[in-house]
mmCIF file of C-alpha atoms in Angstrom:
data_model
loop_
_atom_site.group_PDB
_atom_site.id
_atom_site.type_symbol
_atom_site.label_atom_id
_atom_site.label_comp_id
_atom_site.label_asym_id
_atom_site.label_seq_id
_atom_site.Cartn_x
_atom_site.Cartn_y
_atom_site.Cartn_z
ATOM 1 C CA MET U 1 58.443 80.426 9.027
ATOM 2 C CA LYS U 2 60.374 77.244 8.230
ATOM 3 C CA THR U 3 59.402 73.616 8.466
ATOM 4 C CA LEU U 4 61.471 71.101 10.378
ATOM 5 C CA HIS U 5 62.425 69.545 7.029
ATOM 6 C CA ASP U 6 63.762 72.924 5.862
ATOM 7 C CA LEU U 7 66.042 73.042 8.908
ATOM 8 C CA LEU U 8 67.311 69.451 9.025
ATOM 9 C CA GLY U 9 70.770 69.213 7.485
ATOM 10 C CA MET U 10 71.495 72.944 7.809
ATOM 11 C CA PRO U 11 75.024 73.765 8.994
ATOM 12 C CA LEU U 12 75.484 75.224 12.475
ATOM 13 C CA MET U 13 78.078 78.019 12.558
ATOM 14 C CA THR U 14 79.497 79.868 15.561
ATOM 15 C CA VAL U 15 79.504 83.665 15.378
ATOM 16 C CA GLN U 16 82.401 84.238 17.798
ATOM 17 C CA GLU U 17 84.846 81.688 16.394
ATOM 18 C CA GLY U 18 83.595 81.217 12.833
ATOM 19 C CA LEU U 19 83.538 77.430 13.266
ATOM 20 C CA ARG U 20 81.257 74.915 11.627
ATOM 21 C CA LEU U 21 79.946 72.744 14.442
ATOM 22 C CA GLY U 22 78.079 70.324 12.204
ATOM 23 C CA THR U 23 74.607 69.868 10.728
ATOM 24 C CA LEU U 24 71.213 69.869 12.388
ATOM 25 C CA LYS U 25 69.817 66.364 12.875
ATOM 26 C CA GLY U 26 66.893 66.978 15.235
ATOM 27 C CA LEU U 27 65.417 69.011 18.023
ATOM 28 C CA GLU U 28 63.657 68.782 21.342
ATOM 29 C CA PHE U 29 60.874 71.077 22.429
ATOM 30 C CA ALA U 30 58.839 71.845 25.519
ATOM 31 C CA ALA U 31 55.569 69.981 25.378
ATOM 32 C CA ALA U 32 53.773 72.672 27.383
ATOM 33 C CA ASP U 33 54.422 75.679 25.144
ATOM 34 C CA GLY U 34 55.764 74.158 21.925
ATOM 35 C CA ARG U 35 59.037 76.087 22.060
ATOM 36 C CA VAL U 36 62.219 74.493 20.771
ATOM 37 C CA ARG U 37 64.615 73.980 23.688
ATOM 38 C CA TYR U 38 67.549 72.086 22.149
ATOM 39 C CA LEU U 39 69.091 71.437 18.741
ATOM 40 C CA HIS U 40 70.885 68.131 18.128
ATOM 41 C CA PHE U 41 73.665 68.129 15.574
ATOM 42 C CA VAL U 42 76.047 65.729 13.874
ATOM 43 C CA GLY U 43 79.581 66.991 14.393
ATOM 44 C CA ALA U 44 81.582 68.263 11.430
ATOM 45 C CA GLU U 45 84.875 66.548 10.561
ATOM 46 C CA THR U 46 86.636 65.766 13.885
ATOM 47 C CA ARG U 47 84.014 67.402 16.095
ATOM 48 C CA ALA U 48 81.794 65.287 18.285
ATOM 49 C CA ASP U 49 78.024 65.276 17.956
ATOM 50 C CA GLY U 50 76.383 67.643 20.394
ATOM 51 C CA VAL U 51 73.422 69.609 21.638
ATOM 52 C CA LEU U 52 72.817 73.357 21.668
ATOM 53 C CA PRO U 53 70.257 75.208 23.756
ATOM 54 C CA TRP U 54 67.858 77.249 21.602
ATOM 55 C CA ALA U 55 68.865 80.294 23.674
ATOM 56 C CA SER U 56 72.295 80.191 21.978
ATOM 57 C CA VAL U 57 70.783 80.539 18.472
ATOM 58 C CA ARG U 58 71.516 83.936 16.953
ATOM 59 C CA SER U 59 69.734 83.460 13.650
ATOM 60 C CA VAL U 60 68.169 80.920 11.339
ATOM 61 C CA GLY U 61 69.245 82.058 7.896
ATOM 62 C CA THR U 62 68.654 80.696 4.441
ATOM 63 C CA ASP U 63 71.987 78.847 4.366
ATOM 64 C CA ALA U 64 72.996 78.283 8.005
ATOM 65 C CA ILE U 65 71.945 78.480 11.620
ATOM 66 C CA THR U 66 74.253 80.772 13.570
ATOM 67 C CA VAL U 67 74.904 80.286 17.280
ATOM 68 C CA ASP U 68 76.856 82.318 19.820
ATOM 69 C CA SER U 69 79.922 80.223 20.491
ATOM 70 C CA VAL U 70 81.406 76.754 20.669
ATOM 71 C CA SER U 71 81.157 77.186 24.459
ATOM 72 C CA SER U 72 77.353 76.814 24.097
ATOM 73 C CA VAL U 73 77.688 73.163 23.037
ATOM 74 C CA LEU U 74 76.478 70.512 25.496
ATOM 75 C CA GLU U 75 77.221 66.789 25.361
ATOM 76 C CA ALA U 76 73.582 65.910 26.073
ATOM 77 C CA VAL U 77 70.275 67.456 27.038
ATOM 78 C CA PRO U 78 70.368 68.183 30.785
ATOM 79 C CA PRO U 79 68.119 65.906 32.839
ATOM 80 C CA SER U 80 64.626 67.326 33.214
ATOM 81 C CA LYS U 81 63.132 67.970 36.625
ATOM 82 C CA GLN U 82 59.703 66.996 35.332
ATOM 83 C CA PRO U 83 59.066 63.854 33.251
ATOM 84 C CA GLY U 84 57.708 64.687 29.798
ATOM 85 C CA GLU U 85 58.816 68.331 30.022
ATOM 86 C CA VAL U 86 60.932 68.062 26.863
ATOM 87 C CA THR U 87 59.798 66.027 23.860
ATOM 88 C CA ALA U 88 61.958 64.728 21.029
ATOM 89 C CA ASP U 89 60.893 64.788 17.409
ATOM 90 C CA VAL U 90 57.293 63.606 16.970
ATOM 91 C CA HIS U 91 57.636 62.944 13.241
ATOM 92 C CA ASP U 92 55.567 59.922 12.132
ATOM 93 C CA ARG U 93 53.735 59.702 15.472
ATOM 94 C CA PRO U 94 49.986 58.964 15.142
ATOM 95 C CA VAL U 95 47.599 61.828 15.907
ATOM 96 C CA ILE U 96 44.364 60.968 17.712
ATOM 97 C CA THR U 97 41.622 63.283 18.937
ATOM 98 C CA GLU U 98 40.445 63.262 22.549
ATOM 99 C CA GLY U 99 37.305 61.549 21.239
ATOM 100 C CA GLY U 100 39.357 58.692 19.770
ATOM 101 C CA THR U 101 39.417 59.585 16.057
ATOM 102 C CA HIS U 102 42.668 58.690 14.287
ATOM 103 C CA LEU U 103 43.605 61.650 12.071
ATOM 104 C CA GLY U 104 46.876 60.441 10.574
ATOM 105 C CA LYS U 105 50.595 60.846 11.306
ATOM 106 C CA VAL U 106 52.738 63.913 11.913
ATOM 107 C CA THR U 107 54.771 64.638 8.792
ATOM 108 C CA ASP U 108 56.255 68.036 9.629
ATOM 109 C CA TYR U 109 55.882 71.151 11.707
ATOM 110 C CA ASP U 110 56.268 74.857 11.085
ATOM 111 C CA ILE U 111 58.756 76.598 13.357
ATOM 112 C CA ASN U 112 58.970 80.333 13.924
ATOM 113 C CA GLU U 113 62.705 80.775 13.402
ATOM 114 C CA VAL U 114 62.824 83.915 15.578
ATOM 115 C CA THR U 115 60.975 82.664 18.661
ATOM 116 C CA GLY U 116 61.625 78.933 18.270
ATOM 117 C CA ARG U 117 57.922 78.203 18.766
ATOM 118 C CA ILE U 118 56.238 75.423 16.831
ATOM 119 C CA GLU U 119 53.356 77.268 15.229
ATOM 120 C CA ARG U 120 51.658 74.423 13.365
ATOM 121 C CA TYR U 121 51.847 70.652 13.074
ATOM 122 C CA ARG U 122 51.192 69.002 9.713
ATOM 123 C CA VAL U 123 49.459 65.635 9.601
ATOM 124 C CA ALA U 124 49.072 63.368 6.582
ATOM 125 C CA THR U 125 45.541 62.029 6.405
ATOM 126 C CA GLY U 126 44.303 59.032 4.448
ATOM 127 C CA GLY U 127 47.207 56.669 5.212
ATOM 128 C CA PHE U 128 49.760 55.821 2.534
ATOM 129 C CA VAL U 129 47.581 57.157 -0.300
ATOM 130 C CA GLY U 130 47.124 60.398 1.633
ATOM 131 C CA ARG U 131 50.875 60.821 1.898
ATOM 132 C CA LEU U 132 51.303 60.267 -1.831
ATOM 133 C CA THR U 133 48.589 62.787 -2.672
ATOM 134 C CA HIS U 134 49.746 65.248 0.015
ATOM 135 C CA SER U 135 46.365 65.123 1.742
ATOM 136 C CA GLU U 136 47.024 66.839 5.040
ATOM 137 C CA ILE U 137 45.594 68.942 7.793
ATOM 138 C CA ALA U 138 47.420 71.438 9.978
ATOM 139 C CA PHE U 139 46.675 72.539 13.522
ATOM 140 C CA PRO U 140 48.266 74.924 16.053
ATOM 141 C CA HIS U 141 50.253 73.838 19.086
ATOM 142 C CA ASP U 142 47.398 75.007 21.323
ATOM 143 C CA ALA U 143 45.293 72.088 20.033
ATOM 144 C CA VAL U 144 47.742 69.522 21.467
ATOM 145 C CA ARG U 145 46.579 67.896 24.685
ATOM 146 C CA ALA U 146 49.440 65.399 25.173
ATOM 147 C CA PHE U 147 52.592 64.075 23.565
ATOM 148 C CA GLY U 148 52.561 60.413 24.447
ATOM 149 C CA GLN U 149 55.120 57.793 23.582
ATOM 150 C CA ASP U 150 52.597 56.186 21.224
ATOM 151 C CA ALA U 151 50.496 59.116 19.987
ATOM 152 C CA VAL U 152 49.889 62.839 19.954
ATOM 153 C CA ILE U 153 46.476 63.596 21.458
ATOM 154 C CA VAL U 154 44.702 66.682 20.100
ATOM 155 C CA ALA U 155 41.444 68.529 20.698
ATOM 156 C CA ASP U 156 38.303 67.134 19.084
ATOM 157 C CA ASP U 157 37.906 70.224 16.901
ATOM 158 C CA VAL U 158 41.032 69.223 14.920
ATOM 159 C CA ASN U 159 39.111 67.453 12.244
ATOM 160 C CA PRO U 160 39.629 66.483 8.619
ATOM 161 C CA ALA U 161 35.869 66.653 8.070
ATOM 162 C CA PRO U 162 34.534 68.070 4.791
ATOM 163 C CA GLY U 163 35.082 71.796 4.752
ATOM 164 C CA ALA U 164 38.084 71.613 7.091
ATOM 165 C CA GLU U 165 41.041 73.621 5.888
ATOM 166 C CA LYS U 166 43.532 71.516 3.962
ATOM 167 C CA SER U 167 47.065 72.681 3.343
ATOM 168 C CA LYS U 168 49.882 71.654 1.053
#
């Protein structure tokens, strides 16, 4: 399992041509199932920036992300048939429970590099001091109720109450 921060900046290499497309700068995922759908990259040297469908990813290695071919590159994410179907990076978005409790802000997420599924979201609690002291909670994608423009809404049982599991 890798975090988004582990992946950002990794080179994208094609298996068929042996070309370096560029470096990963972000991703988009399906809000419904938490699976990564597209990778955004900054083009290397004279290459343009682009987008790759997750389906073209062969492997997420320790040093590079390999993809099938340069022919997999898209100029942009195709238009979605359903609004809100694909969500861009939710880093720094506030997390609020259905009951209205502000938990903190998303700082990272754990991605299964084989399936492309976001397994866990990490949220800094306690504001600025919490970020400095790495006070955080983590919750699975199944706890997410909505990805709004202004906040991520989660189930009420996602709670930083005493005794809740903290992670670093």
